[in-house]
Structures are given as C-alpha cells and as structure tokens.
XYZ file of C-alpha atoms in Angstrom:
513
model
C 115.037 77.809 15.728
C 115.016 78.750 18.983
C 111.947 79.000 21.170
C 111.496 82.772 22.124
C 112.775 84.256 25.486
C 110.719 84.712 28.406
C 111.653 88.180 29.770
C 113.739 87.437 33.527
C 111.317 89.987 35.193
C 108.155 87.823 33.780
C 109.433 84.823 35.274
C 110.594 86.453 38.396
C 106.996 87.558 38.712
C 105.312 84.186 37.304
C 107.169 82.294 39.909
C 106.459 84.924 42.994
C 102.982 84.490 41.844
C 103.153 80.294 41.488
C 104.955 80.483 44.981
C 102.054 81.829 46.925
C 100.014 80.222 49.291
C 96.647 79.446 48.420
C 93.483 79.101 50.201
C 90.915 76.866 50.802
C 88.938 77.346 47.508
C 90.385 77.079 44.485
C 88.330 80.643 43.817
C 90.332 82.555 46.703
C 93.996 81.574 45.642
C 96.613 84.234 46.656
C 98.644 85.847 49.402
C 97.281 86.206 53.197
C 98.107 88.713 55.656
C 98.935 88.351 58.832
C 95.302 88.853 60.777
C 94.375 91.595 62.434
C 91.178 92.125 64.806
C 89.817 89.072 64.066
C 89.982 89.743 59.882
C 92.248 87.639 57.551
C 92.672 89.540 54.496
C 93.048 87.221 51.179
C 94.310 89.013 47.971
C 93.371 86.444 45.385
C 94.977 87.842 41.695
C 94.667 86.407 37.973
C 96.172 87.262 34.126
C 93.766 88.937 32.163
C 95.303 88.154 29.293
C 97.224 85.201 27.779
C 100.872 85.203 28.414
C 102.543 85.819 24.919
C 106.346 84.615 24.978
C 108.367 87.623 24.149
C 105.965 89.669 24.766
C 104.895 92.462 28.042
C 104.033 90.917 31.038
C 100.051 90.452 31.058
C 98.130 92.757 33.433
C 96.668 90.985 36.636
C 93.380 92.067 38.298
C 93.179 91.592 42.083
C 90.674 92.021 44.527
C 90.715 92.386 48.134
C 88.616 89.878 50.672
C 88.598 90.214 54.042
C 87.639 86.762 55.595
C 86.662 86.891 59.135
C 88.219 84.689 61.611
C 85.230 82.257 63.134
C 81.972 83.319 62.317
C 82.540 86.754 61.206
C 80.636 87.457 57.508
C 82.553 87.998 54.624
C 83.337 92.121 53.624
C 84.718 92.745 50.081
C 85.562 95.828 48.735
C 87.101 96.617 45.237
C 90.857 97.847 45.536
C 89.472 100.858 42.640
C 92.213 103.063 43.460
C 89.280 105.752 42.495
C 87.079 104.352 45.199
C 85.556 106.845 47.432
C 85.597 104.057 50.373
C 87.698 102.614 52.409
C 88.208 98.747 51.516
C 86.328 97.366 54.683
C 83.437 100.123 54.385
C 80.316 99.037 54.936
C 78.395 102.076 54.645
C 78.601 105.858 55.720
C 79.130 105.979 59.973
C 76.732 109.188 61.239
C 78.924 111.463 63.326
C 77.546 112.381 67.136
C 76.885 115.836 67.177
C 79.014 117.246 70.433
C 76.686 118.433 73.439
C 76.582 121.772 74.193
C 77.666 122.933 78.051
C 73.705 123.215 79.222
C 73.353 119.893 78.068
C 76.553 118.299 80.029
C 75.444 120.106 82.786
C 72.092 118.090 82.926
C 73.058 114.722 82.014
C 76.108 115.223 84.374
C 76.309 118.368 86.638
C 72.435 117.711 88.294
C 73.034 113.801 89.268
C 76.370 115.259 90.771
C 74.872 117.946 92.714
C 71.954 115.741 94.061
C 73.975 112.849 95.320
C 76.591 115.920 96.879
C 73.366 117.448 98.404
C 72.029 114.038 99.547
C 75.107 113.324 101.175
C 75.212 116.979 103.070
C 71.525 116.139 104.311
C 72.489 112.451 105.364
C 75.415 114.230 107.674
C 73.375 117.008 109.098
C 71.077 115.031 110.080
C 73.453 112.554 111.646
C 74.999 115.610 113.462
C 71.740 116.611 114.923
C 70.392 113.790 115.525
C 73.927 113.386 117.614
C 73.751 116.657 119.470
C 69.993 115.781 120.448
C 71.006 112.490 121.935
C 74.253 113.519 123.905
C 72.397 116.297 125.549
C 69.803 114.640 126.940
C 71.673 110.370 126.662
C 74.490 109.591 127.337
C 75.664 105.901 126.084
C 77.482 103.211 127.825
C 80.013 102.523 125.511
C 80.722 98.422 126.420
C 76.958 97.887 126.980
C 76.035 100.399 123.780
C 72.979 101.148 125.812
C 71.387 104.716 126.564
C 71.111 106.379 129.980
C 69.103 109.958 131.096
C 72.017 112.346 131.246
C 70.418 112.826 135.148
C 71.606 109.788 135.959
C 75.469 110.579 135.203
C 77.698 111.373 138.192
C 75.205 110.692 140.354
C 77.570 108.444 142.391
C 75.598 105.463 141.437
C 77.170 103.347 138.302
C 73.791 102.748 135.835
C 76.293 101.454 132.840
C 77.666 97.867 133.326
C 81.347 98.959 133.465
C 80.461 102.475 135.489
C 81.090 104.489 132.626
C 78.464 107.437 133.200
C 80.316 107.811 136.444
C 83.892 108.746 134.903
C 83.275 112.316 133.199
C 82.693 113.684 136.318
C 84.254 116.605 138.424
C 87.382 114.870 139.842
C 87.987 115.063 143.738
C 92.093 115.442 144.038
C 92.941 115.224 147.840
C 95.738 117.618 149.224
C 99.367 116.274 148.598
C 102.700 115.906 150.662
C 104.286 119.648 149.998
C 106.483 120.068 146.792
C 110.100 120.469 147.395
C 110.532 124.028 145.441
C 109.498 127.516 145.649
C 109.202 130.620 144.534
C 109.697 133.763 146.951
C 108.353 137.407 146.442
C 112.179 138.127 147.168
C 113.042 138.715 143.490
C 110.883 135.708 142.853
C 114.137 133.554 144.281
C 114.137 129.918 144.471
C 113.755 127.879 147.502
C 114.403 124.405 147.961
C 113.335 121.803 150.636
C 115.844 120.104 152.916
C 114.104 116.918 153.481
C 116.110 115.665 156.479
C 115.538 119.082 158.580
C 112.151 120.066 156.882
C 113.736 123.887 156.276
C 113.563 125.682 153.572
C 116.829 126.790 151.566
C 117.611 129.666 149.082
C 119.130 128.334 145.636
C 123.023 129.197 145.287
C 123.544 130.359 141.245
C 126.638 128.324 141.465
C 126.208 125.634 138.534
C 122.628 126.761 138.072
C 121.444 125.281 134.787
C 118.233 125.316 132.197
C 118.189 122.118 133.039
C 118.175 122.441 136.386
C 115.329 125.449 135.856
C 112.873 123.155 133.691
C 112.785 120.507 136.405
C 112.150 123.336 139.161
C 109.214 124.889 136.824
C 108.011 120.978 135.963
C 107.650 120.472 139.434
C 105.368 123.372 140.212
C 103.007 122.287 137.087
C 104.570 124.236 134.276
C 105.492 123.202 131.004
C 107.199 126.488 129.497
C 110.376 127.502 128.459
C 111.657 129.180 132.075
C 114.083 132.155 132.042
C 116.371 132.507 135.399
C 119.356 135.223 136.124
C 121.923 135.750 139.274
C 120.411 138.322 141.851
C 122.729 139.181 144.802
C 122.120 137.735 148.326
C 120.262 140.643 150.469
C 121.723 141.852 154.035
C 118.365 140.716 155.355
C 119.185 137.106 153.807
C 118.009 134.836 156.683
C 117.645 131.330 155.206
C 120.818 129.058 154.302
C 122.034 129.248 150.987
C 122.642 125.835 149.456
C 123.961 124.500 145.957
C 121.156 122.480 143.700
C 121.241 119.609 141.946
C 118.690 117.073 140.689
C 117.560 113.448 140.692
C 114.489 111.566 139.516
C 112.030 113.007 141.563
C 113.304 116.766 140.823
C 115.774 119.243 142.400
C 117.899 118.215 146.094
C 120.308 119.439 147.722
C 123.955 118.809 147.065
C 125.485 116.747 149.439
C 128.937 118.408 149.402
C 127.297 121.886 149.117
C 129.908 124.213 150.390
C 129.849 128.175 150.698
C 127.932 130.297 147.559
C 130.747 130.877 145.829
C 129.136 133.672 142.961
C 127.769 135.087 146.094
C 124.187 135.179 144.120
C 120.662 133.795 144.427
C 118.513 132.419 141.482
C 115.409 134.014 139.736
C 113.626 132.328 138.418
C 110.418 133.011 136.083
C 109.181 129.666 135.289
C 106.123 131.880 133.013
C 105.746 135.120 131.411
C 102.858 136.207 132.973
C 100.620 139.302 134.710
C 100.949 141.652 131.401
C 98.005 143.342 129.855
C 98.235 145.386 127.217
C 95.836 147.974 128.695
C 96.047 149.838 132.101
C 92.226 149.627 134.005
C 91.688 153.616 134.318
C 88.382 153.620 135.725
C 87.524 152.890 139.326
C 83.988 151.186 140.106
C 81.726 148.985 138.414
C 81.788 150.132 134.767
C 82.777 148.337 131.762
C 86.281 147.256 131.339
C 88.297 145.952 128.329
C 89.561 142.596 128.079
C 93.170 144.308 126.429
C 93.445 145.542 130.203
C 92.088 141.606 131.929
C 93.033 139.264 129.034
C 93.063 136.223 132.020
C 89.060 136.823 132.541
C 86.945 134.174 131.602
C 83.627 132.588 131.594
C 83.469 129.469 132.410
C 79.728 128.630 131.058
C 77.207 124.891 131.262
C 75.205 124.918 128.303
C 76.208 127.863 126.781
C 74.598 129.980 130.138
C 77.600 131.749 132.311
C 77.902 130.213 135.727
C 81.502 131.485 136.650
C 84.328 133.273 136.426
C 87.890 132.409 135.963
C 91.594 133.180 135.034
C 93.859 131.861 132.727
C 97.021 130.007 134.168
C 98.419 128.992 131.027
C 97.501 127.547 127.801
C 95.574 124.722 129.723
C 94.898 125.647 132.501
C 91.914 127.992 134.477
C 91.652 128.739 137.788
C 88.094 129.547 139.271
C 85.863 128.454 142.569
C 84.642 124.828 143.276
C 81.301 125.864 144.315
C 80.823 126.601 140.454
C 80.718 122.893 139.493
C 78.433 121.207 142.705
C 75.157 121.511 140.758
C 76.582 120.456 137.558
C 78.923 117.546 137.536
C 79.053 116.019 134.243
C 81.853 117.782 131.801
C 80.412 117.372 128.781
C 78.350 120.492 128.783
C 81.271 122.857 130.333
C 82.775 125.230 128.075
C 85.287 127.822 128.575
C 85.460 131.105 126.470
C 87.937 133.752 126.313
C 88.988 136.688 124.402
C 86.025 139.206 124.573
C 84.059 141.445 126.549
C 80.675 140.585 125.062
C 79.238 137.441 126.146
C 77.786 136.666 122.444
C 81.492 137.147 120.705
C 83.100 134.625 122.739
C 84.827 131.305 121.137
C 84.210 128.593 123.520
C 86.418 125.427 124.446
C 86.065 122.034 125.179
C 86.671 121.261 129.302
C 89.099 118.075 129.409
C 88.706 117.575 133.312
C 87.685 119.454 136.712
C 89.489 119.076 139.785
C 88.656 120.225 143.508
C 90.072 119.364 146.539
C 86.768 118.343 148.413
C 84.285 119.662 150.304
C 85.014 120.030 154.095
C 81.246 119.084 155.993
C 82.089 120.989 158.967
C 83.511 123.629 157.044
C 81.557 123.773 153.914
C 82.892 127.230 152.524
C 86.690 126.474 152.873
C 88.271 124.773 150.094
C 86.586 126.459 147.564
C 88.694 126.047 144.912
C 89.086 124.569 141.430
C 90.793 124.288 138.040
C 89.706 123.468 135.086
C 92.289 121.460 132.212
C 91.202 122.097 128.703
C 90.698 120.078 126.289
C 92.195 122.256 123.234
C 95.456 125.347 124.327
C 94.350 128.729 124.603
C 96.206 130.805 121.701
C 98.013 133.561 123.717
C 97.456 136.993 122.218
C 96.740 140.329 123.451
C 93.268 139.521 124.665
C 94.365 135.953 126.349
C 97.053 135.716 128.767
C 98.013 134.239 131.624
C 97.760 135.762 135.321
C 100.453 134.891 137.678
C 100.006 132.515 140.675
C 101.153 134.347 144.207
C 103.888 133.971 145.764
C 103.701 131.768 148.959
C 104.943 134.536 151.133
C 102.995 137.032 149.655
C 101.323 138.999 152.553
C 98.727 141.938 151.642
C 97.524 144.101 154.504
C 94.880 145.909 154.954
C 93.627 148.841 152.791
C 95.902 147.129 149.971
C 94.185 148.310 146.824
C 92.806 145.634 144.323
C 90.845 144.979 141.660
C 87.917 142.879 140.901
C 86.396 142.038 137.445
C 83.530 139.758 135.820
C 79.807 139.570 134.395
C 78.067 139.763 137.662
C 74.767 140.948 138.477
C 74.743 144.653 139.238
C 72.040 145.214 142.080
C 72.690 144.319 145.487
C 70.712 141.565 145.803
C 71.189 139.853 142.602
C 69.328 139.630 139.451
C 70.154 139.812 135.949
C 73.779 139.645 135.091
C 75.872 141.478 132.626
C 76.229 140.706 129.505
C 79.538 142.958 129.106
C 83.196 142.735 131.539
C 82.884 144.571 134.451
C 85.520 146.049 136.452
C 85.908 147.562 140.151
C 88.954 148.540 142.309
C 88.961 147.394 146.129
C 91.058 147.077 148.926
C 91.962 144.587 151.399
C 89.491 144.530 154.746
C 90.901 143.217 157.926
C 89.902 139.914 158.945
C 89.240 140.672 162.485
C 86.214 143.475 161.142
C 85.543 141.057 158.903
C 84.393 138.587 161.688
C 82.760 140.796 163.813
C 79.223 140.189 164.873
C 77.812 142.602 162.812
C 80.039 140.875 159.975
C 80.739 137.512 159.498
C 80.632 136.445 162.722
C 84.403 133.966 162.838
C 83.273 132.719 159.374
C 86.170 134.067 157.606
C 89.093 131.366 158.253
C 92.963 131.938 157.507
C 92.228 130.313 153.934
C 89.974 133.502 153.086
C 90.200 136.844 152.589
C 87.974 139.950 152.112
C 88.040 142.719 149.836
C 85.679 145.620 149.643
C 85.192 149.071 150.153
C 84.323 150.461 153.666
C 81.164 152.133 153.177
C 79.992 149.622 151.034
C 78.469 149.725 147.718
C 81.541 148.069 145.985
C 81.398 144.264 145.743
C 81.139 141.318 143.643
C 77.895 139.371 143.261
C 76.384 136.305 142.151
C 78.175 135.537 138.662
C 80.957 136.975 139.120
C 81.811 133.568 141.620
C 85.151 132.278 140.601
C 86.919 135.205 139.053
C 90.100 136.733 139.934
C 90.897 139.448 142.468
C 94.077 140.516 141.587
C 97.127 142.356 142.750
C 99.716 144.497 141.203
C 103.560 144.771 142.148
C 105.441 144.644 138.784
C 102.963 141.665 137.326
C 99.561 141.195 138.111
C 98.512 138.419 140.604
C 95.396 136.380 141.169
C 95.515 136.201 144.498
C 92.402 135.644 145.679
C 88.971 134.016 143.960
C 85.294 135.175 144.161
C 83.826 132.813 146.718
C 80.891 133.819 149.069
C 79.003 137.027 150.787
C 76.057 137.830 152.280
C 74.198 140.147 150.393
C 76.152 142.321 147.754
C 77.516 145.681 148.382
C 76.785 145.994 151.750
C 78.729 148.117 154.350
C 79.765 145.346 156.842
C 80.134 142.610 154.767
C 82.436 142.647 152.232
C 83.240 139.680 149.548
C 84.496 136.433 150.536
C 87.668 135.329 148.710
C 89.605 131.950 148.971
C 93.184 132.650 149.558
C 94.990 131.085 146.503
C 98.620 131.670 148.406
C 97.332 129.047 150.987
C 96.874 126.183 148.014
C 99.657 127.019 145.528
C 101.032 123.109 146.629
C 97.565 121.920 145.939
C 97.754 123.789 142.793
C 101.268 122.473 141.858
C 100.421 119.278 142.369
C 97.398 118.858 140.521
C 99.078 120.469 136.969
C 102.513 118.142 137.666
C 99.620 114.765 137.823
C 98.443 115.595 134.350
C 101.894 116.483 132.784
C-alpha cells in the first residue's frame, strides 16, 4: 500500500515555511523585514490544525510584531483584516485645529512689526543723533576724536593729521594762460603760438571732433562740442594757422601752409544761454525761473547768502566774498529750479575755489565757483549760462539784466523770498569813479551797471548772481559784487568782470577733470 500523497503545493509551502529564519525566541519564529525607522517587524505564523496527508493544506494564523531596534518597547497589533487600526496604532492622534488669520497675525504679524518698528527707531535715532553731532562736531577721523565745528578752517590744525583743516574753501592761485580761445567772431577758435606769444585763428582744414573735445577739455568742459566751417571775414586780422594736437592739448602745425577750405572753425564747446521764457517786465518785480533757469541760491544752513549761475552740470559761478565768513563746506548747499525759496531741492557742495584775496586791493578778485557734489539735471528750469567771450566789449548804456532774492529797500533789510528781476545798463567807468561816485575804486576787473537816476540796483543778497547779456545766447558777464548803498543815483552796483578771469576759470574746471 502506498503511503498517501502530499499535495506539491503543501510541500512547496511546508518547506517555504521550514526555510525561514527564525528569531531569537523560540515564541517569535518567522520571517523579518528589512527595518525601517528603527522597527524590525517579525511575522511569526503556526498550523492551526494537524496536517492530514491527502488532505487541504491546514490554515495558519499569523500575527504581526514590531520589535524595536535598541530600546524601543514592543507594539503589536492583530493583522484582523477587519481592524479599524492601523497595525502600529497606538491610540487615536488628536488633530490641531488650523488658526484662523487674527490668530497668525498675533503669534506672528505683532513680533514682526515690533522688531521692524524697533529697528526704524534704532536708525532714526542714529540719524539724529548724527545730524546733531556734525553740526555742531566735527571728528578727526585717524584720532576718532571730536572738535567744535568753530575750530575747523580756522588755519590752525586741532586734529592730529590736520583733518578739520581740509574741507575748507580752497585758495587756487592764477595760472600760466591756456593755449585756446573762443572769439565773439562767430565764437571762432584761437590758438596760442607759443614761440611768438600771438594769437592765431583755427584753419577748418583737417578740423576734427577729436581735435574739438581736446579744445573744449582744455577750457574746463566735459560735453559733447559741436563745430562747423564759417568763412574768413575781410576784416580777418590775425594769421590763420592749421591745428593739431599733442599731450598737453591743441598746437600748431609745424608745416602749416595756406587755409586751403578758406574757412575758420566754430566752435560751441556747450549748449548754453537758452531760456524757455523771454523776461517781459522791466524793474524789480517777480520773474520766472523758465525765463533765468541759471539762477541760484547758494545757501549755509539752509539761510540764502548768495547768488549764482549755473555753468554746467557741476559747476556754479558766484562771488568770493560769499564764502569769507563761512569756510567749512559741509553746511553749503546749492538749490535750483524754483522761484520760491521753500520749493527748492538743495545739493551737496563738493569744493569752493577763489583766487585769493588781494590786501591792498581787497574788492578785486571777487570771484568764485562752486563744484558740486551730485550733476544738476538740465531741464527747462536748470540750464546753463554761457561764459563771455574774452573779447567781449560792452559800452556804455548797453542794456542788461539783473536777477536774485535781494533785499528790496535801499538800505537793506529783509530779503525776498521770491526771484526778482530788473533790466540795467552799462555805466561808464570814468562816472563811475568820480568823486561823488566811487572815487578810482572801480578797477579794469569791474564793471557797473545801473540806471542813471537811480533807484534800480542790486542789494545785499543778491551778492554773487549773474548780470547778464544778450546777443543770440545769454551771457553772465558780470557778478554781483559791492556798492555803497542800494539804488542810489551816483553809485551804481559793483560787478567783477568775468571776461577778465575766463583763464582763471578754465583752469580751475580742467584741475578737477
């Protein structure tokens, strides 16, 4: 007889289940799997019934451990596929009920908004606290030490490394004469022959833009220049020589021969002297900046002291005797743009130069400009003025035109807080000096302007604006400088002749280029 058959898929399955690893007690045999954080799940199985040869496979019963890794406790959990749980619950995990925006906002939004407003109130006080101490302290930066702003440009050095006496109104000497120029001839270019000492017209012949940025660069501009051919006049009565250029600007050419094109060169090294607005009215009343959109006021501490007119984006020209009380820069401002004293935008002064004060002759020279720190934007209510030209002659009863904050009563007082404007003309400098006058005061660096009779002038305040002249552009050609009295009918206003220091002028914008 032979013994009965074990079905194949009963001793497939008896051996899988022999073949299994088993575990450390005899009570946990069965498969592991592979551990996962920090759990080692043991399926330990058993027959529930005797296996009967020939007969069904018996039915197992398993039940899922999962056996911590170190120290972990023991979680079981029946595999009941009608369980409600999941096989490592351990009990029922409370959901967090989400917070509502009010609530995110105060756990959140308020310590946000405190340490923002902490930090605002940290920096304005740091800011204040700053302004305080530069207006009345000024600090040596190598010593780190404080100093009375008093004691700056005083001509005595109070920091160890003589700090406090470098922000100071600059003294620039007068220099050797630049080699170029610009007549009133068409605004023609002239060059210097350095072995004769004469003066020459540029020939167009070869003329470049090259050749017309290092003529402009040499007078102090830094522009884009625009030049053009203009025919040589009958009255032509300097030589007429072919340009060229070397490291310390335009020469002569050596092997200049005759002026071939037969034409001069114009140049225009700045677009300047426009206003957008004609003056109309004649005599002290208010004026629009569309129609003086050089003015300026030059202002210490935010209080106007001066006048002045735009040169270019840098640049402002104005009178020296503005800056001999006050001497330190930091408190120098410049604003432009407006009529109204209280709608002006005010920028930072970079340096001050003047020539220096002549004792015996402590009027002349009175002369300044001021660099910027920041460029004036150009629109219609800034613009630049145009410098003279050095042969620019102006006799007398030529009509001008004065313009500034000044005081309006004749012997001073309280100035105006809105642009002023008053037309002029040119007074002869022999009436000017007579005894009942000026008595020889008035050199050949001055000028005066004024109305006959009197009642016409400019006054205190309105020292270092522009009076200007008009022949195609408008030109500063002289600055408010000095009087006796204002108004009156024998003296006129005092104005330093800017024709008679366009090389000083030159040669202080070329330095800082």
């Amino acid at each position: 007889m032979t013994s009965p058959t074990v079905p194949k898929s009963l001793l497939e399955y008896s051996s899988r289940v022999a073949s299994l690893p088993r575990g450390e007690d005899a009570s946990h045999e069965g498969p592991r799997l592979a551990p996962h954080l920090g759990l080692q799940p043991v399926l330990p199985c058993w027959s529930t019934e005797p296996i009967i040869p020939g007969g069904l496979p018996p039915a197992f019963a398993c039940q899922a451990q999962l056996q911590a890794v170190g120290k972990m406790d023991h979680h079981r959990a029946s595999m009941d596929p009608d369980s409600d749980h999941p096989l490592n619950s351990v009990g029922a995990i409370p959901l967090r009920k989400p917070r509502t925006p009010k609530e995110t906002f105060r756990k959140v939004g308020i310590p946000i908004l405190v340490t923002l407003l902490s930090v605002m109130v940290i920096i304005v006080v740091a800011v204040l606290i700053k302004v305080i101490l530069d207006k009345y302290y000024f600090l040596c930066p190598n010593s780190l030490h404080f100093i009375p702003r008093g004691q700056v440009c005083d001509g005595h050095p109070d920091c160890a490394s003589a700090e406090d006496e470098e922000p100071c109104v600059n003294s620039f000497p007068e220099q050797p004469a630049v080699t170029v120029r610009l007549s009133k001839d068409r605004s023609t270019l002239q060059v210097l022959i350095p072995t004769t000492g004469n003066w020459a017209s540029a020939c167009y012949d070869n003329f470049t833009e090259a050749l017309a940025k290092t003529a402009c660069a040499q007078m102090g501009y830094d522009s884009q220049p625009t030049f053009q051919a203009v025919k040589i006049g009958w009255d032509q009565d300097l030589d007429v020589v072919e340009v060229t250029e070397n490291s310390q600007g335009l020469q002569v050419l050596n092997s200049s021969g005759p002026c071939i094109s037969g034409s001069l060169v114009s140049l225009h090294c700045l677009d300047c002297g426009r206003s957008v607005k004609a003056p109309r009215v004649v005599g002290g009343v208010e004026a629009s900046v569309d129609s003086w959109p050089w003015q300026v006021s030059i202002q210490y501490n935010k209080q106007h002291i001066c006048g002045g007119s735009v040169l270019d984006h840098y640049w402002i020209l104005t009178a020296a005797h503005c800056f001999r009380k006050y001497l330190d820069l930091y408190n120098w401002k410049v604003r432009a743009g407006f009529e109204k004293m209280d709608h002006f935008q005010s920028l930072p002064v970079a340096k001050i130069f003047t020539i220096g004060q002549n004792d015996s002759h402590p009027k002349e020279k009175d002369i300044a400009l001021v660099r910027l720190q920041l460029p004036l934007m150009f629109s219609g209510t800034v613009r630049p003025i145009c410098l003279p030209f050095f042969d620019e002659e102006l006799a007398p009863a030529t009509p001008l035109w004065v313009v500034g904050w000044g005081s309006t009563e004749p012997n001073g007082g309280e100035m105006s807080d809105t642009l002023l404007q008053a037309s002029v003309q040119v007074i002869d400098s022999t009436r000017c000096n007579a005894e009942d006058a000026y008595q020889g005061e008035v050199t050949e660096t001055m000028l005066c302007a004024g109305i006959p009779g009197g009642g016409v002038d400019t006054c205190q305040g309105d020292s270092g604006g522009p009076l200007m002249y008009h022949s195609g552009k408008w030109q500063v050609v002289g600055i408010v400088s000095w009087g006796h009295g204002c108004g009156g009918p024998s003296t006129p206003g005092v104005y330093t002749k800017v024709a008679s220091y366009l090389n000083w002028i030159y040669s202080v914008r070329k330095s800082e280029m």
